mmCIF file of C-alpha atoms in Angstrom:
data_model
loop_
_atom_site.group_PDB
_atom_site.id
_atom_site.type_symbol
_atom_site.label_atom_id
_atom_site.label_comp_id
_atom_site.label_asym_id
_atom_site.label_seq_id
_atom_site.Cartn_x
_atom_site.Cartn_y
_atom_site.Cartn_z
ATOM 1 C CA MET A 1 -73.627 85.538 -49.047
ATOM 2 C CA ALA A 2 -74.598 81.744 -50.583
ATOM 3 C CA ASN A 3 -72.877 79.228 -49.550
ATOM 4 C CA MET A 4 -72.680 75.560 -51.252
ATOM 5 C CA VAL A 5 -71.834 72.439 -48.665
ATOM 6 C CA VAL A 6 -70.647 69.018 -50.705
ATOM 7 C CA VAL A 7 -70.601 66.097 -48.689
ATOM 8 C CA ILE A 8 -69.183 62.635 -49.338
ATOM 9 C CA SER A 9 -67.947 59.979 -47.753
ATOM 10 C CA ASP A 10 -66.700 56.399 -48.379
ATOM 11 C CA LEU A 11 -64.186 56.198 -50.489
ATOM 12 C CA HIS A 12 -62.379 53.493 -49.073
ATOM 13 C CA PHE A 13 -58.973 54.631 -51.351
ATOM 14 C CA GLU A 14 -57.337 50.657 -50.381
ATOM 15 C CA GLU A 15 -54.326 49.054 -51.365
ATOM 16 C CA GLU A 16 -54.890 46.804 -53.898
ATOM 17 C CA LYS A 17 -51.367 44.795 -54.634
ATOM 18 C CA SER A 18 -50.967 42.473 -52.314
ATOM 19 C CA ASP A 19 -53.770 40.570 -52.854
ATOM 20 C CA ILE A 20 -52.709 36.923 -53.317
ATOM 21 C CA ILE A 21 -54.613 33.830 -52.807
ATOM 22 C CA ASP A 22 -52.463 30.915 -51.956
ATOM 23 C CA GLY A 23 -51.062 28.938 -54.055
ATOM 24 C CA ALA A 24 -51.206 30.360 -57.249
ATOM 25 C CA PRO A 25 -50.111 33.856 -58.701
ATOM 26 C CA PRO A 26 -51.018 37.082 -57.976
ATOM 27 C CA VAL A 27 -54.408 37.650 -58.110
ATOM 28 C CA GLU A 28 -55.649 41.941 -59.181
ATOM 29 C CA LEU A 29 -58.120 43.235 -57.997
ATOM 30 C CA THR A 30 -59.822 46.570 -58.818
ATOM 31 C CA ARG A 31 -61.370 48.006 -55.914
ATOM 32 C CA ASN A 32 -59.984 51.685 -56.502
ATOM 33 C CA VAL A 33 -62.634 53.317 -58.181
ATOM 34 C CA PRO A 34 -61.010 55.381 -60.873
ATOM 35 C CA ALA A 35 -60.164 59.181 -60.430
ATOM 36 C CA SER A 36 -61.501 59.974 -63.298
ATOM 37 C CA LEU A 37 -65.109 60.443 -61.935
ATOM 38 C CA PHE A 38 -64.032 62.530 -58.761
ATOM 39 C CA GLU A 39 -62.672 65.455 -61.338
ATOM 40 C CA ASN A 40 -65.868 65.216 -62.977
ATOM 41 C CA LEU A 41 -67.559 64.958 -59.718
ATOM 42 C CA ILE A 42 -65.524 68.218 -58.837
ATOM 43 C CA THR A 43 -66.052 69.500 -62.115
ATOM 44 C CA ASP A 44 -70.098 69.411 -62.088
ATOM 45 C CA VAL A 45 -69.584 70.542 -58.386
ATOM 46 C CA VAL A 46 -67.952 74.065 -59.642
ATOM 47 C CA ARG A 47 -70.378 74.146 -63.148
ATOM 48 C CA THR A 48 -73.271 74.256 -60.852
ATOM 49 C CA ALA A 49 -71.722 76.638 -58.401
ATOM 50 C CA GLY A 50 -71.152 79.015 -60.272
ATOM 51 C CA GLU A 51 -74.252 79.146 -62.393
ATOM 52 C CA ARG A 52 -75.489 79.847 -58.629
ATOM 53 C CA GLY A 53 -73.891 82.795 -58.008
ATOM 54 C CA VAL A 54 -71.574 81.295 -55.212
ATOM 55 C CA ASP A 55 -69.499 82.538 -53.260
ATOM 56 C CA ARG A 56 -67.900 80.196 -50.980
ATOM 57 C CA ILE A 57 -67.470 76.403 -50.864
ATOM 58 C CA ASP A 58 -67.030 73.206 -48.218
ATOM 59 C CA PHE A 59 -66.260 70.466 -49.645
ATOM 60 C CA VAL A 60 -66.135 67.482 -47.032
ATOM 61 C CA LEU A 61 -65.077 64.222 -46.803
ATOM 62 C CA ALA A 62 -66.699 62.473 -44.453
ATOM 63 C CA GLY A 63 -65.719 59.599 -43.421
ATOM 64 C CA ASP A 64 -63.501 56.198 -43.804
ATOM 65 C CA VAL A 65 -61.470 58.006 -46.875
ATOM 66 C CA PHE A 66 -58.525 55.433 -46.257
ATOM 67 C CA ASP A 67 -59.204 52.380 -45.793
ATOM 68 C CA LEU A 68 -57.037 51.381 -43.297
ATOM 69 C CA HIS A 69 -58.461 47.773 -42.921
ATOM 70 C CA ARG A 70 -59.195 45.895 -46.153
ATOM 71 C CA THR A 71 -55.776 45.197 -47.007
ATOM 72 C CA GLN A 72 -53.606 41.291 -46.813
ATOM 73 C CA ARG A 73 -50.524 43.470 -45.541
ATOM 74 C CA TRP A 74 -51.752 42.697 -42.357
ATOM 75 C CA PHE A 75 -50.741 39.295 -42.648
ATOM 76 C CA SER A 76 -47.215 40.019 -44.482
ATOM 77 C CA PRO A 77 -44.386 38.408 -43.492
ATOM 78 C CA GLU A 78 -42.730 41.917 -42.603
ATOM 79 C CA ILE A 79 -46.078 42.342 -39.573
ATOM 80 C CA SER A 80 -46.177 40.726 -36.187
ATOM 81 C CA PRO A 81 -49.444 38.626 -36.110
ATOM 82 C CA ASP A 82 -49.105 41.265 -32.729
ATOM 83 C CA THR A 83 -49.601 44.418 -34.721
ATOM 84 C CA ARG A 84 -52.767 44.491 -35.763
ATOM 85 C CA PRO A 85 -55.355 47.656 -35.906
ATOM 86 C CA PHE A 86 -57.998 46.765 -33.696
ATOM 87 C CA VAL A 87 -56.693 48.974 -31.033
ATOM 88 C CA ASP A 88 -57.908 51.866 -28.952
ATOM 89 C CA ASN A 89 -56.076 54.977 -30.752
ATOM 90 C CA GLY A 90 -53.862 55.877 -27.057
ATOM 91 C CA SER A 91 -51.910 52.481 -28.006
ATOM 92 C CA VAL A 92 -50.548 53.776 -31.463
ATOM 93 C CA LEU A 93 -47.433 55.431 -29.341
ATOM 94 C CA PRO A 94 -45.379 57.993 -31.313
ATOM 95 C CA GLY A 95 -42.405 55.807 -33.026
ATOM 96 C CA SER A 96 -44.386 52.445 -32.458
ATOM 97 C CA ALA A 97 -44.029 49.224 -34.835
ATOM 98 C CA LEU A 98 -47.885 49.704 -34.917
ATOM 99 C CA GLU A 99 -48.120 53.570 -36.202
ATOM 100 C CA LYS A 100 -44.820 52.727 -39.006
ATOM 101 C CA VAL A 101 -47.303 49.851 -40.349
ATOM 102 C CA LEU A 102 -50.313 52.385 -40.741
ATOM 103 C CA LEU A 103 -47.533 55.092 -42.536
ATOM 104 C CA ASP A 104 -46.240 52.932 -44.523
ATOM 105 C CA MET A 105 -49.777 51.550 -45.252
ATOM 106 C CA LEU A 106 -51.124 55.739 -46.154
ATOM 107 C CA ASP A 107 -48.261 55.866 -48.831
ATOM 108 C CA ALA A 108 -48.677 51.855 -49.916
ATOM 109 C CA ILE A 109 -53.024 52.983 -50.500
ATOM 110 C CA ALA A 110 -51.249 56.537 -52.238
ATOM 111 C CA ALA A 111 -48.795 55.067 -54.603
ATOM 112 C CA GLU A 112 -52.320 52.608 -56.192
ATOM 113 C CA LYS A 113 -53.051 54.645 -59.363
ATOM 114 C CA GLU A 114 -55.823 55.278 -58.997
ATOM 115 C CA VAL A 115 -56.127 56.764 -55.886
ATOM 116 C CA GLY A 116 -52.259 59.092 -56.175
ATOM 117 C CA ASP A 117 -54.724 60.334 -59.608
ATOM 118 C CA SER A 118 -57.986 61.292 -57.347
ATOM 119 C CA LEU A 119 -56.142 62.313 -54.362
ATOM 120 C CA ALA A 120 -54.019 64.808 -56.847
ATOM 121 C CA ALA A 121 -57.815 66.126 -57.539
ATOM 122 C CA PHE A 122 -58.507 67.104 -54.091
ATOM 123 C CA ARG A 123 -55.655 68.958 -53.508
ATOM 124 C CA ASN A 124 -56.164 70.783 -56.395
ATOM 125 C CA LEU A 125 -59.604 71.594 -55.156
ATOM 126 C CA ALA A 126 -58.099 72.340 -51.624
ATOM 127 C CA ASP A 127 -55.467 75.097 -53.701
ATOM 128 C CA GLY A 128 -58.726 76.593 -54.978
ATOM 129 C CA LYS A 129 -57.520 74.738 -59.037
ATOM 130 C CA LEU A 130 -59.238 72.425 -61.469
ATOM 131 C CA ARG A 131 -57.767 70.468 -64.088
ATOM 132 C CA ARG A 132 -59.068 71.410 -67.411
ATOM 133 C CA GLY A 133 -57.270 69.110 -69.804
ATOM 134 C CA ASP A 134 -53.094 69.738 -69.129
ATOM 135 C CA GLU A 135 -53.955 73.103 -67.444
ATOM 136 C CA LEU A 136 -54.421 73.572 -63.735
ATOM 137 C CA ALA A 137 -56.861 76.517 -63.746
ATOM 138 C CA ASP A 138 -58.020 79.085 -60.951
ATOM 139 C CA ILE A 139 -62.236 77.788 -59.481
ATOM 140 C CA GLY A 140 -62.450 81.745 -59.129
ATOM 141 C CA ILE A 141 -64.468 80.668 -55.599
ATOM 142 C CA ASP A 142 -63.630 80.005 -51.886
ATOM 143 C CA ILE A 143 -62.879 76.348 -51.527
ATOM 144 C CA GLU A 144 -62.221 75.029 -47.823
ATOM 145 C CA LEU A 145 -61.581 70.961 -48.120
ATOM 146 C CA HIS A 146 -62.444 69.581 -44.310
ATOM 147 C CA TYR A 147 -62.164 65.986 -43.845
ATOM 148 C CA LEU A 148 -63.118 63.430 -40.616
ATOM 149 C CA PRO A 149 -62.470 59.617 -39.898
ATOM 150 C CA GLY A 150 -64.812 57.294 -40.364
ATOM 151 C CA ASN A 151 -64.655 53.809 -38.319
ATOM 152 C CA HIS A 152 -61.913 52.171 -41.205
ATOM 153 C CA ASP A 153 -59.093 54.861 -40.905
ATOM 154 C CA ARG A 154 -60.004 55.960 -37.191
ATOM 155 C CA LEU A 155 -56.631 55.310 -37.146
ATOM 156 C CA ALA A 156 -55.617 58.405 -38.680
ATOM 157 C CA ASN A 157 -56.551 60.490 -35.830
ATOM 158 C CA ALA A 158 -53.870 57.790 -33.573
ATOM 159 C CA THR A 159 -50.972 60.222 -33.676
ATOM 160 C CA PRO A 160 -49.683 63.036 -35.167
ATOM 161 C CA ALA A 161 -47.584 61.959 -37.318
ATOM 162 C CA LEU A 162 -50.481 60.045 -38.744
ATOM 163 C CA ARG A 163 -52.399 63.321 -38.942
ATOM 164 C CA SER A 164 -49.616 64.666 -41.071
ATOM 165 C CA LYS A 165 -49.330 62.592 -43.217
ATOM 166 C CA VAL A 166 -53.417 62.482 -44.500
ATOM 167 C CA ARG A 167 -53.443 66.501 -44.265
ATOM 168 C CA SER A 168 -50.485 65.545 -46.531
ATOM 169 C CA LEU A 169 -52.466 63.762 -48.719
ATOM 170 C CA LEU A 170 -55.118 65.813 -48.958
ATOM 171 C CA ASN A 171 -53.780 69.136 -48.781
ATOM 172 C CA ILE A 172 -55.627 70.268 -45.590
ATOM 173 C CA SER A 173 -53.856 72.199 -43.543
ATOM 174 C CA GLY A 174 -54.004 71.785 -39.067
ATOM 175 C CA ASN A 175 -50.557 72.366 -36.755
ATOM 176 C CA GLY A 176 -51.113 68.381 -36.241
ATOM 177 C CA GLY A 177 -54.290 68.782 -34.114
ATOM 178 C CA LEU A 178 -57.027 66.289 -33.720
ATOM 179 C CA PHE A 179 -58.974 65.742 -36.657
ATOM 180 C CA PRO A 180 -63.082 66.512 -36.220
ATOM 181 C CA HIS A 181 -65.783 64.359 -35.714
ATOM 182 C CA ASN A 182 -67.944 66.331 -37.048
ATOM 183 C CA PHE A 183 -68.778 69.391 -38.759
ATOM 184 C CA LEU A 184 -71.810 72.058 -37.845
ATOM 185 C CA PHE A 185 -72.447 74.385 -40.918
ATOM 186 C CA THR A 186 -75.297 77.312 -40.600
ATOM 187 C CA ASP A 187 -76.106 78.609 -44.274
ATOM 188 C CA PRO A 188 -77.410 75.828 -45.097
ATOM 189 C CA ASN A 189 -77.528 74.457 -41.832
ATOM 190 C CA VAL A 190 -75.843 71.124 -42.744
ATOM 191 C CA PHE A 191 -74.732 68.734 -39.717
ATOM 192 C CA ILE A 192 -72.602 65.810 -40.924
ATOM 193 C CA ARG A 193 -71.290 62.862 -39.645
ATOM 194 C CA HIS A 194 -69.538 59.692 -40.751
ATOM 195 C CA GLY A 195 -72.849 57.976 -39.173
ATOM 196 C CA HIS A 196 -70.976 54.898 -37.876
ATOM 197 C CA GLU A 197 -71.739 56.445 -33.999
ATOM 198 C CA TYR A 198 -75.452 54.829 -35.207
ATOM 199 C CA ASP A 199 -74.507 51.209 -35.829
ATOM 200 C CA PRO A 200 -73.278 49.245 -32.246
ATOM 201 C CA VAL A 201 -70.802 46.641 -34.389
ATOM 202 C CA ASN A 202 -68.311 49.701 -35.840
ATOM 203 C CA PHE A 203 -69.074 52.506 -32.467
ATOM 204 C CA GLY A 204 -66.894 52.060 -29.439
ATOM 205 C CA SER A 205 -70.160 52.285 -27.418
ATOM 206 C CA PRO A 206 -73.171 50.785 -27.515
ATOM 207 C CA LEU A 207 -75.982 53.892 -28.396
ATOM 208 C CA LYS A 208 -78.793 51.793 -29.376
ATOM 209 C CA GLY A 209 -81.711 53.396 -27.261
ATOM 210 C CA ARG A 210 -80.340 56.727 -25.923
ATOM 211 C CA ARG A 211 -80.428 59.671 -27.651
ATOM 212 C CA ILE A 212 -77.250 60.617 -29.994
ATOM 213 C CA GLU A 213 -75.965 63.871 -28.873
ATOM 214 C CA ARG A 214 -74.521 65.661 -31.195
ATOM 215 C CA ASP A 215 -71.306 66.128 -29.390
ATOM 216 C CA ILE A 216 -70.054 62.291 -28.255
ATOM 217 C CA ARG A 217 -67.139 61.845 -26.266
ATOM 218 C CA PRO A 218 -64.340 61.842 -28.437
ATOM 219 C CA GLU A 219 -62.805 59.139 -26.353
ATOM 220 C CA LEU A 220 -65.742 56.948 -27.548
ATOM 221 C CA TYR A 221 -63.686 57.086 -31.428
ATOM 222 C CA ASP A 222 -60.632 55.950 -30.050
ATOM 223 C CA ARG A 223 -62.339 52.608 -29.415
ATOM 224 C CA PRO A 224 -61.446 49.527 -31.565
ATOM 225 C CA THR A 225 -65.054 47.821 -32.366
ATOM 226 C CA LEU A 226 -65.841 43.700 -33.283
ATOM 227 C CA GLY A 227 -65.809 45.756 -37.097
ATOM 228 C CA ASP A 228 -62.129 45.570 -37.523
ATOM 229 C CA PHE A 229 -61.490 43.065 -36.846
ATOM 230 C CA ILE A 230 -64.154 40.822 -38.894
ATOM 231 C CA THR A 231 -62.786 43.395 -41.836
ATOM 232 C CA VAL A 232 -59.404 42.967 -40.729
ATOM 233 C CA GLN A 233 -58.950 39.136 -39.656
ATOM 234 C CA VAL A 234 -62.176 37.543 -41.681
ATOM 235 C CA ALA A 235 -62.689 39.732 -44.605
ATOM 236 C CA SER A 236 -58.948 40.787 -45.755
ATOM 237 C CA ARG A 237 -58.352 37.105 -45.501
ATOM 238 C CA LEU A 238 -60.946 35.633 -47.599
ATOM 239 C CA PRO A 239 -58.996 35.562 -50.739
#
């Protein structure tokens, strides 16, 4: 059997509508990649797989797909200054104010036109479909779409409701269980992780100077980081 593994990461789908410069009319800042690029990418992958006689495609979204930090919604009057994302995943309780904010942010991100169309392309891919003009065609190859959180969508793993929301947006099956932090494929031999494990500013434990094992303790991925604080309180406030 010929298998193909495709890995993309750091799509950083963002909510853009709340970008405001004080004392001026709202300023539109376009940061989301046009959906046509992802549609072209998927078309290229399927065409290449067909040319090479591939029987199965594992398509991995390897973290920072949804940017839950880079948005000015954190400073809207409706959100308490005490409600911020630089908390441990275990502190996000089902039904809490923070969980509601995060669920609303995922909806706001998905409501962005280019993001919505991009997510639709990935959902079609997960269904084994490819858009050709106005039609959806069967790809004819066994395909599975995978997702793992990065540091900017770390909190997508915090509660069953958040995990279910992400699974719905991407059309990924699952029973609400935790998303993995890495994937290991043996045909071909590929090991995949987001990579923030190597960055002490954006990972929950300083691993520098030590061997970084394949399986890192899951609770380390749940911890808030200095990078969370800088992205929200500095980068998102710059406008």
